[in-house]
Amino acid sequence: MKKQGTRTGRFIQQVSNQAYMKKSIVFTFLTTVLALTCLYENAYATHNQAGQIEYVHAPLPGQSFRYCFTIITYSRNEATSADRDTLLVNFGDGTSGGAPRTNGSGVPIPGTSVKFNRYEICHTYGGPFTYIVTMQDPNRIADIININFGESVEIPFFLQDTLIIRDPSIFGFNDSPLLFQPPIDTANVGYTFVHNPNAYDPDGDSLVFKLIPPLANINTDVPGYQYPDEINNNPPTGTNSISLNPNTGEFIWTTPQVPGVYNIAFLICEFRNGIFIGNMIRDMQVVVVDSNNSPPQIAEVNDTCVIIGEHLIINVRATDTDIPSQSVKFQAFGGPFEVEVPLAEFIVYDDGPGFALGNFNWQTDCSHIFSQKYTVVFRAEDSFSPPLVDLETWQITLAPPPTPNVTSEIVGRDIQINWESHNCADSEKFRGYTVWRKAGCDSMDIDRCKLGLGGLGYTLLTPDPIKNLFFVDDSAIRGVNYSYRIVAEFADAFTNSNPPTPFNIISSMASDNTCIELPQNAPVMTNADVETTDPDNGQINVAWSKPKAAALDTVVNTGPYVYELYRSVGFEGNNPALIGTWTAQTFSEANDTTFLDEGLNTIQNAYSYTVKFYTAGELLAETAIASTVYLGTSPDDNAVNLTWSFNVPWINYEYNIFREQPDGSFIQIGISEEEAFTDEDLINGKEYCYYIQAIGTYGSDGIVDPLLNRSQITCEIPRDMIPPCPPILTVSNVCENDEEPISDELKNSLSWTNPNESCTDTDDVIGYYIYYTSPFTQEKVLLDSINNPNILSYEHFVETSLAGCYQVTAIDSFYNESAAAQVCVETCIEYELPNVFTPNNDQHNDLFVPRHNQFVSSVNMSIFNRWGQLVYETNDPNINWDGTDIKSGELLKEGVYYYVCEVFEQTSDGIELVSLKLDGYIHLIRGQ
């Protein structure tokens, strides 16, 4: 018999004098796994193969934000010139430090060219912030075929973690996950490869996995990266695909095609109470070989759920079908081997040529309460050289058991719930109990290992967990038979706030239910039923139940017996008005329990009612509020949407929907279990009228059942409320073809698609609106409208600039307007200057002006004499220089002058940009 010790081969590390320990990587199975790396015996100073940065919160007195980092690398043992006894770690706050290697000169893996290195350093941060912790070391090993097309020697090896320190009073502090599978593995051409980093977060944070390219620098991918499924034979042979389970981290490659060394990287993100709390990157190497060997196979293991206290035992089998037979090394790793005792055990109790049988057993107890599923990875390795591996990922849900012996009793006018202490109430993770209530005596069978009561129709009565073993419900309503259940609440950890804030909350299984109702010693409302809908003469039938004589005890509570009926407008019972009083001297005569309330505006208002009950002149009780059902409608395309509201003490569990017929009668058209219904296949523009009949119950003996209450009648006209699909717009002008603009072509041509033809959801477009945004004002204006859906073009003639933005929207028959994408065009300026002018007042060529000036918004024009002195400047695109000196006003002599000119255009977004930069010479000729 072979037994895998739960801590065999694990390194226990200590940083400085800290009392924290962090488990490292399991090495007992690396020897044969890494033997394949001997295939690569380069003498270059290239050595880094895989690794990650781990961290743990390690405070000291006065150093609350102190963290200790462990940098784990796998490197080539022969690369002595590149061996590092210290790595530089950048802490992400502008500081860095040298992390010394703490496992001697590294731990060589026997029979391989690989060694394992561990570097450690601690650092104290200034406070909460997001810190990017990094380590860079040249170089990676050579010939990684999916990095830089195999030229990987000069590519840096880079590790990066995101450490987020949030407000510790709310989020506490964070440790990085632990990774139990080494980041170096083997695959074989033509066989499915499976790997799982086997991450376990001691804090109970939820983990999300993502496949990313390895990094060469902070947030910088290595150059020329290709995912493994992008490396194919030419031509491709077979399937080549990869997948990553974001919840378990299981990576599957089906199937490698090209042998060689590959690198992949896992981004592992942590979430606490749904908030991102940090991440780490694992850089990993996979060597694909092409050997006459098939990997072993582990029989499928189904995920399971265990109630804490149970003993989990399963048998797992691994086989290898190769001939001659190979031995199979069979192991298991994961969270159950890392928790407090009792630890899980995996015992290989039978093995032989071609197979291995293992037994996983774990006696669970309250110390194992955990907010996440436990992950176990079984690993089978054959004895081929190089060896191949199969992994099977197994997830275990541990469910805290239900709270025992829940009972209920009447205490005065309230209900008290009692229970016994939870089996795990002594756990340091215990928060207390929550109490849940549901109207009606619940007889449901709750699934095994269903945690909490979410989604089962229960209402939480205790937002904050309580520690005592009872709860008094003072909000119970007479006549309702209630079901109560208790849930024990736990959390992975608590902050140091006062009171402590829990994070990563765990709920137990719900307790068995207890059912109870208050005695019916007072009236109970049963009806608020709209009989007539009218703005002035609406009628509502109001009813209530008579108290039960046995519950009332008429010997103690003597007559006269009085009912007072109160009415309020709305659902909440505000400003109640007394509308009726009934008095009986004896209880047997107190039978007036209905009333027709008249003269109401039942079209616009919902009404609510309560009854006060008096015995011997004293108020004994008041009923809960019972309102009418109030129906609202909204139009839709060939449909009417109905929704309704109410406030009643009983349970409305079903609703009948009635619609008026042409003869004025109503027929039932549907049933709903929700407070909403859509009546479809109607005719737009036609009026339809409806009312709702609510069907309810108290679930109690002695009260009429079912309770039927109608809403008011309300009418609606269906119409299309959905905008049509937007047209697809294109805009063109002469600038697109580099043509010389001609004055009568200064236009933008718009064309668009007809949604009636191009969109299956649109068939009633009747026209279009055309919008234009000028580059000068940036104001969107309605340029024009078209009342024909088949006109699909428009020409916009402009004067100052072709630049601008357009939108074309579609209008349907109900004048719904579609959305529209903005399409912008730019202008094409034309600006040409002459090289001579003759300012001699002969009315011909007297001014220096552009030969061509099209769509220029402004210029920066400067003219200089031959000594470099400025003689003229302007921003006017027309220039209009008459040959005088801008400073003295004197006529300048004939000669050659030099100019520089920046030419500006107005873009569609309103920004003036330099479009041209010109310079040249001007010949000023006076002549005769």
JSON list of C-alpha atoms in Angstrom, two decimals, residues 3-11 24-29 331 333 337-338 343:
[
{"chain": "A", "resi": 3, "resn": "LYS", "atom": "CA", "xyz": [0.10, 6.48, 1.02]},
{"chain": "A", "resi": 4, "resn": "GLN", "atom": "CA", "xyz": [0.52, 10.08, -0.06]},
{"chain": "A", "resi": 5, "resn": "GLY", "atom": "CA", "xyz": [1.36, 12.11, 2.97]},
{"chain": "A", "resi": 6, "resn": "THR", "atom": "CA", "xyz": [-0.57, 15.32, 3.01]},
{"chain": "A", "resi": 7, "resn": "ARG", "atom": "CA", "xyz": [2.51, 17.45, 3.62]},
{"chain": "A", "resi": 8, "resn": "THR", "atom": "CA", "xyz": [5.17, 15.25, 2.01]},
{"chain": "A", "resi": 9, "resn": "GLY", "atom": "CA", "xyz": [7.59, 17.20, -0.13]},
{"chain": "A", "resi": 10, "resn": "ARG", "atom": "CA", "xyz": [6.17, 20.63, 0.75]},
{"chain": "A", "resi": 11, "resn": "PHE", "atom": "CA", "xyz": [8.42, 23.52, 1.61]},
{"chain": "A", "resi": 24, "resn": "SER", "atom": "CA", "xyz": [4.80, 26.11, -1.77]},
{"chain": "A", "resi": 25, "resn": "ILE", "atom": "CA", "xyz": [4.78, 23.80, -4.76]},
{"chain": "A", "resi": 26, "resn": "VAL", "atom": "CA", "xyz": [4.63, 20.03, -4.53]},
{"chain": "A", "resi": 27, "resn": "PHE", "atom": "CA", "xyz": [7.84, 18.55, -5.92]},
{"chain": "A", "resi": 28, "resn": "THR", "atom": "CA", "xyz": [7.44, 14.86, -5.32]},
{"chain": "A", "resi": 29, "resn": "PHE", "atom": "CA", "xyz": [6.33, 14.20, -8.88]},
{"chain": "A", "resi": 331, "resn": "GLN", "atom": "CA", "xyz": [-1.61, 11.57, -7.00]},
{"chain": "A", "resi": 333, "resn": "PHE", "atom": "CA", "xyz": [-3.65, 17.84, -4.86]},
{"chain": "A", "resi": 337, "resn": "PHE", "atom": "CA", "xyz": [-5.02, 18.74, 1.61]},
{"chain": "A", "resi": 338, "resn": "GLU", "atom": "CA", "xyz": [-4.27, 22.30, 2.86]},
{"chain": "A", "resi": 343, "resn": "LEU", "atom": "CA", "xyz": [-6.88, 16.74, 6.30]}
]
